[in-house]
């Protein structure tokens, strides 16, 4: 019964079951990449691509992770923002997919019953993700990050100026 997987003594079987489910989900990635590559409207592309990169990141976070059965496993907010900002074209999406399937590949246990199927689909996704053999760089700083950093610096400077002025005023008041 599926409810037996929730029992602590069955954690290894539960993780194996989850790994197989994730492997099955990975079989859809080639179709996802084909579909996204055919979209021409930027807003439609973004609408479709963002959930897909969030999904692959979540699958990577969950794969072979016992914590899934003990609590909540999520991708970080900063990671989600980066994915949303970066998933703006097919090459970037392919690079993101490549990154996360590599993360899954590194976690595939040899003892897992679905390990050979998982490795096989990951090899297939790698081939689709890197047709030119070169990984697209995702290390640039987005303009929104720079804007946020500038805003934070300005607010910090203003705050420190006010605190400094208030301490000077207090010091003068105590001297008089």
mmCIF file of C-alpha atoms in Angstrom:
data_model
loop_
_atom_site.group_PDB
_atom_site.id
_atom_site.type_symbol
_atom_site.label_atom_id
_atom_site.label_comp_id
_atom_site.label_asym_id
_atom_site.label_seq_id
_atom_site.Cartn_x
_atom_site.Cartn_y
_atom_site.Cartn_z
ATOM 1 C CA UNK A 1 0.000 0.000 0.000
ATOM 2 C CA UNK A 2 1.188 3.519 -0.719
ATOM 3 C CA UNK A 3 0.480 4.610 2.858
ATOM 4 C CA UNK A 4 3.181 2.167 4.012
ATOM 5 C CA UNK A 5 5.802 4.327 2.271
ATOM 6 C CA UNK A 6 5.211 7.072 4.843
ATOM 7 C CA UNK A 7 6.395 4.845 7.690
ATOM 8 C CA UNK A 8 9.959 5.571 8.901
ATOM 9 C CA UNK A 9 10.989 1.919 8.565
ATOM 10 C CA UNK A 10 10.187 2.077 4.832
ATOM 11 C CA UNK A 11 12.168 5.247 4.069
ATOM 12 C CA UNK A 12 14.562 3.492 1.678
ATOM 13 C CA UNK A 13 11.698 2.021 -0.344
ATOM 14 C CA UNK A 14 9.949 5.392 -0.333
ATOM 15 C CA UNK A 15 13.064 7.121 -1.704
ATOM 16 C CA UNK A 16 13.427 4.440 -4.389
ATOM 17 C CA UNK A 17 9.786 4.956 -5.380
ATOM 18 C CA UNK A 18 10.270 8.722 -5.502
ATOM 19 C CA UNK A 19 13.442 8.310 -7.585
ATOM 20 C CA UNK A 20 11.513 6.224 -10.101
ATOM 21 C CA UNK A 21 8.751 8.840 -10.256
ATOM 22 C CA UNK A 22 11.359 11.550 -10.880
ATOM 23 C CA UNK A 23 12.958 9.371 -13.560
ATOM 24 C CA UNK A 24 9.562 9.045 -15.226
ATOM 25 C CA UNK A 25 9.138 12.828 -15.090
ATOM 26 C CA UNK A 26 12.564 13.283 -16.718
ATOM 27 C CA UNK A 27 11.287 11.369 -19.762
ATOM 28 C CA UNK A 28 9.144 14.446 -20.551
ATOM 29 C CA UNK A 29 12.113 16.848 -20.718
ATOM 30 C CA UNK A 30 12.937 16.145 -24.401
ATOM 31 C CA UNK A 31 9.343 16.960 -25.382
ATOM 32 C CA UNK A 32 9.444 20.085 -23.211
ATOM 33 C CA UNK A 33 12.598 21.304 -24.977
ATOM 34 C CA UNK A 34 11.098 20.575 -28.401
ATOM 35 C CA UNK A 35 7.913 22.462 -27.526
ATOM 36 C CA UNK A 36 9.768 25.458 -26.081
ATOM 37 C CA UNK A 37 12.052 25.639 -29.122
ATOM 38 C CA UNK A 38 8.990 26.151 -31.335
ATOM 39 C CA UNK A 39 7.563 29.098 -29.406
ATOM 40 C CA UNK A 40 8.108 32.445 -31.125
ATOM 41 C CA UNK A 41 6.287 34.903 -28.841
ATOM 42 C CA UNK A 42 8.525 36.005 -25.942
ATOM 43 C CA UNK A 43 5.763 36.362 -23.355
ATOM 44 C CA UNK A 44 4.351 32.929 -24.252
ATOM 45 C CA UNK A 45 7.865 31.481 -24.069
ATOM 46 C CA UNK A 46 8.408 32.961 -20.603
ATOM 47 C CA UNK A 47 4.962 31.765 -19.475
ATOM 48 C CA UNK A 48 5.838 28.205 -20.519
ATOM 49 C CA UNK A 49 9.562 28.096 -19.702
ATOM 50 C CA UNK A 50 9.510 29.419 -16.133
ATOM 51 C CA UNK A 51 7.393 26.565 -14.705
ATOM 52 C CA UNK A 52 9.600 24.046 -16.502
ATOM 53 C CA UNK A 53 12.868 25.336 -15.038
ATOM 54 C CA UNK A 54 11.263 25.560 -11.597
ATOM 55 C CA UNK A 55 10.126 21.957 -12.007
ATOM 56 C CA UNK A 56 13.557 20.620 -12.983
ATOM 57 C CA UNK A 57 15.143 22.483 -10.060
ATOM 58 C CA UNK A 58 12.569 20.983 -7.696
ATOM 59 C CA UNK A 59 13.105 17.494 -9.119
ATOM 60 C CA UNK A 60 16.846 17.895 -8.550
ATOM 61 C CA UNK A 61 16.247 19.019 -4.960
ATOM 62 C CA UNK A 62 13.984 16.028 -4.294
ATOM 63 C CA UNK A 63 15.942 13.296 -6.078
ATOM 64 C CA UNK A 64 17.345 10.736 -3.632
ATOM 65 C CA UNK A 65 16.542 13.087 -0.740
ATOM 66 C CA UNK A 66 15.230 11.392 2.419
ATOM 67 C CA UNK A 67 14.200 14.796 3.754
ATOM 68 C CA UNK A 68 11.216 14.771 1.369
ATOM 69 C CA UNK A 69 9.562 12.285 3.733
ATOM 70 C CA UNK A 70 10.451 14.170 6.901
ATOM 71 C CA UNK A 71 9.587 17.751 6.001
ATOM 72 C CA UNK A 72 9.253 20.206 3.156
ATOM 73 C CA UNK A 73 11.857 20.376 0.396
ATOM 74 C CA UNK A 74 11.780 23.568 -1.672
ATOM 75 C CA UNK A 75 14.078 25.552 -3.881
ATOM 76 C CA UNK A 76 15.270 28.797 -2.295
ATOM 77 C CA UNK A 77 13.598 32.094 -3.208
ATOM 78 C CA UNK A 78 16.826 33.498 -4.618
ATOM 79 C CA UNK A 79 17.235 30.412 -6.762
ATOM 80 C CA UNK A 80 13.654 30.797 -8.013
ATOM 81 C CA UNK A 81 14.260 34.454 -8.896
ATOM 82 C CA UNK A 82 17.445 33.566 -10.765
ATOM 83 C CA UNK A 83 15.603 30.882 -12.720
ATOM 84 C CA UNK A 84 12.828 33.313 -13.651
ATOM 85 C CA UNK A 85 15.316 35.954 -14.761
ATOM 86 C CA UNK A 86 17.470 33.537 -16.753
ATOM 87 C CA UNK A 87 14.832 31.437 -18.544
ATOM 88 C CA UNK A 88 14.295 33.923 -21.377
ATOM 89 C CA UNK A 89 15.453 31.922 -24.399
ATOM 90 C CA UNK A 90 15.810 28.307 -25.456
ATOM 91 C CA UNK A 91 19.602 28.195 -25.057
ATOM 92 C CA UNK A 92 19.329 29.482 -21.486
ATOM 93 C CA UNK A 93 16.602 26.952 -20.694
ATOM 94 C CA UNK A 94 18.753 24.168 -22.140
ATOM 95 C CA UNK A 95 21.660 25.298 -19.962
ATOM 96 C CA UNK A 96 19.423 25.302 -16.891
ATOM 97 C CA UNK A 97 18.103 21.836 -17.740
ATOM 98 C CA UNK A 98 21.667 20.611 -18.234
ATOM 99 C CA UNK A 99 22.753 22.011 -14.877
ATOM 100 C CA UNK A 100 19.968 20.304 -12.947
ATOM 101 C CA UNK A 101 20.128 16.933 -14.723
ATOM 102 C CA UNK A 102 23.852 16.937 -13.943
ATOM 103 C CA UNK A 103 22.961 17.547 -10.308
ATOM 104 C CA UNK A 104 20.585 14.576 -10.414
ATOM 105 C CA UNK A 105 23.183 12.440 -12.204
ATOM 106 C CA UNK A 106 25.664 13.058 -9.384
ATOM 107 C CA UNK A 107 23.100 11.769 -6.862
ATOM 108 C CA UNK A 108 22.067 8.554 -8.666
ATOM 109 C CA UNK A 109 22.819 5.688 -6.275
ATOM 110 C CA UNK A 110 24.086 2.479 -7.881
ATOM 111 C CA UNK A 111 21.773 0.491 -5.597
ATOM 112 C CA UNK A 112 18.604 2.217 -6.840
ATOM 113 C CA UNK A 113 16.463 -0.091 -9.008
ATOM 114 C CA UNK A 114 15.790 2.707 -11.522
ATOM 115 C CA UNK A 115 19.390 3.966 -11.652
ATOM 116 C CA UNK A 116 20.125 2.675 -15.167
ATOM 117 C CA UNK A 117 16.924 4.234 -16.549
ATOM 118 C CA UNK A 118 17.767 7.506 -14.774
ATOM 119 C CA UNK A 119 21.277 7.609 -16.226
ATOM 120 C CA UNK A 120 19.966 6.743 -19.687
ATOM 121 C CA UNK A 121 17.407 9.579 -19.797
ATOM 122 C CA UNK A 122 19.946 12.032 -18.376
ATOM 123 C CA UNK A 123 22.391 11.138 -21.160
ATOM 124 C CA UNK A 124 19.593 11.768 -23.662
ATOM 125 C CA UNK A 125 18.774 15.156 -22.085
ATOM 126 C CA UNK A 126 22.462 16.109 -22.106
ATOM 127 C CA UNK A 127 22.588 15.499 -25.850
ATOM 128 C CA UNK A 128 19.541 17.715 -26.440
ATOM 129 C CA UNK A 129 20.719 20.424 -24.072
ATOM 130 C CA UNK A 130 24.139 20.889 -25.635
ATOM 131 C CA UNK A 131 23.789 20.591 -29.420
ATOM 132 C CA UNK A 132 26.854 22.754 -30.010
ATOM 133 C CA UNK A 133 28.825 21.069 -27.240
ATOM 134 C CA UNK A 134 29.239 24.283 -25.244
ATOM 135 C CA UNK A 135 27.393 25.306 -22.145
ATOM 136 C CA UNK A 136 25.744 28.720 -22.168
ATOM 137 C CA UNK A 137 27.113 30.897 -19.394
ATOM 138 C CA UNK A 138 24.597 31.879 -16.726
ATOM 139 C CA UNK A 139 27.005 33.794 -14.528
ATOM 140 C CA UNK A 140 26.094 37.333 -15.654
ATOM 141 C CA UNK A 141 24.624 39.823 -13.223
ATOM 142 C CA UNK A 142 21.088 40.686 -14.127
ATOM 143 C CA UNK A 143 20.252 44.417 -14.274
ATOM 144 C CA UNK A 144 17.612 43.920 -11.599
ATOM 145 C CA UNK A 145 20.261 42.594 -9.186
ATOM 146 C CA UNK A 146 22.417 45.640 -9.842
ATOM 147 C CA UNK A 147 19.429 47.940 -9.291
ATOM 148 C CA UNK A 148 18.625 46.195 -6.001
ATOM 149 C CA UNK A 149 22.241 46.471 -4.871
ATOM 150 C CA UNK A 150 22.302 50.200 -5.677
ATOM 151 C CA UNK A 151 19.007 50.752 -3.851
ATOM 152 C CA UNK A 152 20.292 48.858 -0.816
ATOM 153 C CA UNK A 153 23.510 50.888 -0.805
ATOM 154 C CA UNK A 154 21.580 54.180 -1.041
ATOM 155 C CA UNK A 155 19.191 53.225 1.759
ATOM 156 C CA UNK A 156 22.068 52.055 3.960
ATOM 157 C CA UNK A 157 23.969 55.297 3.402
ATOM 158 C CA UNK A 158 20.868 57.367 4.209
ATOM 159 C CA UNK A 159 20.211 55.330 7.367
ATOM 160 C CA UNK A 160 23.805 55.620 8.578
ATOM 161 C CA UNK A 161 23.784 59.377 7.867
ATOM 162 C CA UNK A 162 20.646 59.852 9.978
ATOM 163 C CA UNK A 163 22.025 57.711 12.825
ATOM 164 C CA UNK A 164 25.304 59.652 12.758
ATOM 165 C CA UNK A 165 23.447 62.989 12.749
ATOM 166 C CA UNK A 166 21.214 61.873 15.642
ATOM 167 C CA UNK A 167 24.228 60.782 17.713
ATOM 168 C CA UNK A 168 25.981 64.112 17.014
ATOM 169 C CA UNK A 169 22.829 66.018 18.064
ATOM 170 C CA UNK A 170 22.566 63.933 21.240
ATOM 171 C CA UNK A 171 26.242 64.521 22.040
ATOM 172 C CA UNK A 172 25.831 68.305 21.598
ATOM 173 C CA UNK A 173 22.720 68.323 23.761
ATOM 174 C CA UNK A 174 24.511 66.545 26.617
ATOM 175 C CA UNK A 175 27.489 68.965 26.413
ATOM 176 C CA UNK A 176 25.190 71.976 26.815
#
